[in-house]
Amino acid sequence: MNRKTFFILTFLLVAAWAQAQKTTSWVGTWAAAAEFTGKGDMPAAPLTDRSLREVVRVSVGGSQLRLRLSNEFSAQPVEIKSVFVADALDSCDIAVKTARYLSFGGKRSVTIAPGECAVSDVCAYALRPLQRLAVTISYGATPQNATSHRGSRTTSYIISGPAKPKTSFAKSERVDHWYSIAAIDVPANGQECIAIIGNSITDGRGSTTNLQNRWPDQMATALAAKGGKEYAMLNLGIGGNCVVRGGLSEPAVKRFDRDILGQNGVTAVVIFEGVNDLGGSDGHSEKMAGELIEAFKGFIQKVHERGMKVYLATITPFGNSFYDKGNFFKEAARQTVNHWIRTNKEADGFIDFDEAMRDPEIPNRLKADLQEDWLHPNAKGYGVMGEYAAKCIMSLLGK
């Protein structure tokens, strides 16, 4: 090959790579809300010079993907030596032949500054709807506190040293948290994309670890089974989260712009929060009901300003739970908020989880066979919620 031919081929390859990065429209197929990671949710040893395999379940497929990594809640940089994706098999195993390395600005390694994110280059990958995808990260230096999502309900696997596609993770430290990964996008192709902000009920407390049976997962499965239009589902729930103040991680009023409006390709938003605000409202339940309604109005305005639909979900009962304490005022506040959700003219509709899940004989409680601790549903309850939500969304979107 002569010098001129070499430069022409190099120019064409670089041009093709640059064009691939300019795919004009993306839609999220999976996402998780990033959080600060306290000591109790960090691995037994730091992630420095170790490799981490994490498993997620996507909602829609595509012929390309890109991955967003987050260091937003860490005080030091995180050094990523390599990342590859592959079809997940049982436990920690992957289909080796499907493995594809990701690049960042044309390089396999990337260092993410504190408070920042990094998005990979476009990667050709035959991603199937509802499939399980393994993301394997080999770290260099890492922060004292990683950026994570604590409530993964899915096992992650950690080994010493760098990892390649054929590296075994059989003898690994196992934790039920996600670290660094924040979102996966695929090319937009007319999909509806529904982003859900919520607390532990959306995050899946009471679901079955590694079975991906939270209510948004089961909603995605139900919608896919109906055929026709594709529905991407983004679960931005955080366990213990509040809307207005307190709770675990940043309250919804602070994280809404990043966690919901910051996702790609969103066409509709579901807001299912408030039970923790009301549960902790001893002595000021009426005031908290008013604050929740005002916060919801603010969310609705933000969503509509971006041309998206917004649906509110009624707050499910928590009678007989640790929040109850025989407090009539909390239940009255829940009824006040739910009445507003059902009757307001500002949102585009509502999903009545309260009606679907309450005991008709004791309406301030969940149905006994659908609950785990009288606050969170069990796996059966999440199935009921997912199927019900799918029917509601189909009706609300007029499909």
Tab-separated table of C-alpha atoms in Angstrom, residues 125-321:
chain	number	residue	atom	x	y	z
A	125	TYR	CA	-24.489	-4.332	18.747
A	126	ALA	CA	-27.474	-6.572	18.048
A	127	LEU	CA	-29.442	-5.641	21.161
A	128	ARG	CA	-32.723	-7.534	21.517
A	129	PRO	CA	-35.835	-6.187	23.271
A	130	LEU	CA	-36.062	-7.213	26.951
A	131	GLN	CA	-32.692	-8.991	26.879
A	132	ARG	CA	-30.212	-9.120	29.761
A	133	LEU	CA	-26.974	-7.290	28.981
A	134	ALA	CA	-23.716	-7.600	30.938
A	135	VAL	CA	-21.466	-4.550	31.288
A	136	THR	CA	-17.892	-5.346	32.394
A	137	ILE	CA	-15.735	-2.468	33.644
A	138	SER	CA	-12.020	-2.711	34.446
A	139	TYR	CA	-11.006	0.087	36.813
A	140	GLY	CA	-7.750	1.873	37.523
A	141	ALA	CA	-7.883	4.409	40.347
A	142	THR	CA	-11.338	4.889	41.869
A	143	PRO	CA	-13.004	7.349	44.276
A	144	GLN	CA	-13.385	6.643	47.965
A	145	ASN	CA	-17.146	6.763	47.394
A	146	ALA	CA	-18.374	5.498	44.041
A	147	THR	CA	-21.402	6.823	42.225
A	148	SER	CA	-23.894	3.976	42.294
A	149	HIS	CA	-27.470	2.841	42.307
A	150	ARG	CA	-27.940	1.020	45.589
A	151	GLY	CA	-31.175	-0.844	44.837
A	152	SER	CA	-30.154	-2.846	41.778
A	153	ARG	CA	-32.131	-5.963	42.841
A	154	THR	CA	-29.529	-7.594	40.602
A	155	THR	CA	-26.197	-9.177	41.545
A	156	SER	CA	-22.912	-7.629	40.387
A	157	TYR	CA	-19.600	-9.517	40.343
A	158	ILE	CA	-16.149	-8.165	41.263
A	159	ILE	CA	-12.717	-9.746	40.680
A	160	SER	CA	-9.125	-8.542	41.068
A	161	GLY	CA	-7.241	-7.185	38.083
A	162	PRO	CA	-8.354	-6.427	34.522
A	163	ALA	CA	-10.967	-8.534	32.721
A	164	LYS	CA	-11.274	-9.715	29.148
A	165	PRO	CA	-14.289	-11.450	27.580
A	166	LYS	CA	-12.942	-14.930	28.455
A	167	THR	CA	-12.025	-13.994	32.040
A	168	SER	CA	-13.942	-16.046	34.616
A	169	PHE	CA	-15.983	-14.267	37.285
A	170	ALA	CA	-16.918	-17.525	39.043
A	171	LYS	CA	-14.804	-16.670	42.096
A	172	SER	CA	-15.944	-13.116	42.670
A	173	GLU	CA	-17.196	-10.806	45.362
A	174	ARG	CA	-20.941	-10.445	44.887
A	175	VAL	CA	-22.941	-7.322	45.732
A	176	ASP	CA	-26.469	-6.218	44.907
A	177	HIS	CA	-25.579	-2.731	43.697
A	178	TRP	CA	-24.768	-1.083	40.365
A	179	TYR	CA	-21.689	1.156	40.158
A	180	SER	CA	-20.880	3.787	37.517
A	181	ILE	CA	-23.470	2.720	34.931
A	182	ALA	CA	-26.285	5.233	34.449
A	183	ALA	CA	-28.005	4.775	31.068
A	184	ILE	CA	-28.010	2.861	27.804
A	185	ASP	CA	-29.344	4.434	24.601
A	186	VAL	CA	-30.251	2.979	21.217
A	187	PRO	CA	-31.127	4.802	17.973
A	188	ALA	CA	-34.615	6.273	18.060
A	189	ASN	CA	-37.077	4.623	15.720
A	190	GLY	CA	-40.469	5.969	16.716
A	191	GLN	CA	-40.563	4.288	20.123
A	192	GLU	CA	-42.583	5.636	23.002
A	193	CYS	CA	-40.190	6.215	25.913
A	194	ILE	CA	-41.643	6.327	29.418
A	195	ALA	CA	-39.479	7.663	32.256
A	196	ILE	CA	-40.699	6.883	35.777
A	197	ILE	CA	-39.701	8.789	38.901
A	198	GLY	CA	-40.440	6.957	42.103
A	199	ASN	CA	-39.304	5.533	45.424
A	200	SER	CA	-38.632	1.981	46.644
A	201	ILE	CA	-41.924	0.685	45.229
A	202	THR	CA	-40.692	1.608	41.747
A	203	ASP	CA	-37.114	0.619	42.606
A	204	GLY	CA	-38.442	-2.851	43.407
A	205	ARG	CA	-38.199	-3.428	47.167
A	206	GLY	CA	-39.924	-6.794	47.673
A	207	SER	CA	-39.263	-8.020	44.120
A	208	THR	CA	-37.098	-11.083	43.449
A	209	THR	CA	-33.355	-10.515	43.113
A	210	ASN	CA	-32.127	-11.267	39.570
A	211	LEU	CA	-35.617	-11.969	38.186
A	212	GLN	CA	-36.238	-8.425	36.934
A	213	ASN	CA	-39.835	-8.395	38.199
A	214	ARG	CA	-40.247	-4.851	39.465
A	215	TRP	CA	-43.492	-3.301	38.245
A	216	PRO	CA	-41.802	-1.249	35.459
A	217	ASP	CA	-40.116	-4.455	34.214
A	218	GLN	CA	-43.431	-6.266	34.165
A	219	MET	CA	-45.082	-3.288	32.497
A	220	ALA	CA	-42.431	-3.414	29.752
A	221	THR	CA	-43.013	-7.154	29.307
A	222	ALA	CA	-46.780	-6.685	29.099
A	223	LEU	CA	-46.475	-3.879	26.539
A	224	ALA	CA	-44.010	-5.873	24.406
A	225	ALA	CA	-46.409	-8.823	24.393
A	226	LYS	CA	-49.104	-6.667	22.828
A	227	GLY	CA	-46.946	-6.079	19.748
A	228	GLY	CA	-47.129	-3.034	17.508
A	229	LYS	CA	-45.432	0.105	18.797
A	230	GLU	CA	-42.299	-0.308	20.913
A	231	TYR	CA	-42.192	1.058	24.467
A	232	ALA	CA	-38.921	1.962	26.129
A	233	MET	CA	-39.072	1.935	29.927
A	234	LEU	CA	-36.718	3.913	32.183
A	235	ASN	CA	-36.903	3.171	35.917
A	236	LEU	CA	-35.620	6.150	37.907
A	237	GLY	CA	-36.883	4.956	41.276
A	238	ILE	CA	-34.742	5.284	44.408
A	239	GLY	CA	-35.426	3.408	47.629
A	240	GLY	CA	-36.414	5.676	50.518
A	241	ASN	CA	-36.772	8.687	48.227
A	242	CYS	CA	-38.993	11.653	49.067
A	243	VAL	CA	-40.451	14.325	46.816
A	244	VAL	CA	-40.036	17.476	48.886
A	245	ARG	CA	-37.320	16.899	51.505
A	246	GLY	CA	-35.669	14.252	53.624
A	247	GLY	CA	-35.595	10.580	52.732
A	248	LEU	CA	-32.695	8.870	51.008
A	249	SER	CA	-30.652	10.451	48.222
A	250	GLU	CA	-31.677	13.737	46.663
A	251	PRO	CA	-35.437	14.441	46.853
A	252	ALA	CA	-37.383	14.383	43.607
A	253	VAL	CA	-37.641	18.178	43.432
A	254	LYS	CA	-33.846	18.314	43.216
A	255	ARG	CA	-33.161	15.305	40.977
A	256	PHE	CA	-36.083	15.599	38.552
A	257	ASP	CA	-34.245	17.617	35.913
A	258	ARG	CA	-31.250	15.276	35.849
A	259	ASP	CA	-32.956	11.918	36.320
A	260	ILE	CA	-36.060	12.493	34.177
A	261	LEU	CA	-35.561	15.447	31.844
A	262	GLY	CA	-31.944	14.436	31.273
A	263	GLN	CA	-32.879	11.115	29.625
A	264	ASN	CA	-32.893	10.732	25.849
A	265	GLY	CA	-36.009	10.305	23.741
A	266	VAL	CA	-38.566	10.538	26.557
A	267	THR	CA	-42.123	10.987	25.295
A	268	ALA	CA	-44.039	10.458	28.553
A	269	VAL	CA	-43.304	10.747	32.261
A	270	VAL	CA	-44.925	8.825	35.123
A	271	ILE	CA	-44.717	10.373	38.601
A	272	PHE	CA	-45.264	7.833	41.385
A	273	GLU	CA	-43.899	9.362	44.579
A	274	GLY	CA	-45.124	10.718	47.893
A	275	VAL	CA	-45.618	7.791	50.245
A	276	ASN	CA	-42.382	8.501	52.132
A	277	ASP	CA	-43.210	12.196	52.471
A	278	LEU	CA	-46.601	11.317	53.940
A	279	GLY	CA	-45.281	8.416	56.014
A	280	GLY	CA	-42.839	10.711	57.771
A	281	SER	CA	-45.275	13.616	58.128
A	282	ASP	CA	-46.114	13.196	61.829
A	283	GLY	CA	-47.719	16.415	63.027
A	284	HIS	CA	-47.841	18.145	59.643
A	285	SER	CA	-49.650	15.775	57.279
A	286	GLU	CA	-52.054	18.384	55.902
A	287	LYS	CA	-49.176	20.751	55.116
A	288	MET	CA	-47.234	17.945	53.434
A	289	ALA	CA	-50.224	17.086	51.230
A	290	GLY	CA	-50.250	20.681	49.968
A	291	GLU	CA	-46.503	20.654	49.354
A	292	LEU	CA	-46.737	17.425	47.378
A	293	ILE	CA	-49.458	18.828	45.148
A	294	GLU	CA	-47.412	21.973	44.498
A	295	ALA	CA	-44.342	19.879	43.667
A	296	PHE	CA	-46.384	17.766	41.243
A	297	LYS	CA	-47.650	20.922	39.549
A	298	GLY	CA	-44.050	22.028	39.056
A	299	PHE	CA	-43.124	18.665	37.505
A	300	ILE	CA	-46.115	18.826	35.161
A	301	GLN	CA	-45.142	22.288	33.962
A	302	LYS	CA	-41.543	21.221	33.270
A	303	VAL	CA	-42.636	18.145	31.322
A	304	HIS	CA	-45.175	20.057	29.239
A	305	GLU	CA	-42.628	22.766	28.435
A	306	ARG	CA	-40.631	20.027	26.700
A	307	GLY	CA	-43.605	18.764	24.733
A	308	MET	CA	-43.990	15.483	26.609
A	309	LYS	CA	-46.982	13.847	28.269
A	310	VAL	CA	-47.127	13.431	32.049
A	311	TYR	CA	-49.160	10.935	34.068
A	312	LEU	CA	-49.537	10.860	37.838
A	313	ALA	CA	-49.955	7.643	39.824
A	314	THR	CA	-52.042	7.563	42.988
A	315	ILE	CA	-50.215	6.800	46.241
A	316	THR	CA	-50.772	3.246	47.436
A	317	PRO	CA	-52.017	2.453	50.973
A	318	PHE	CA	-49.601	1.983	53.871
A	319	GLY	CA	-51.986	1.004	56.672
A	320	ASN	CA	-50.526	-1.621	59.038
A	321	SER	CA	-46.976	-0.691	57.963
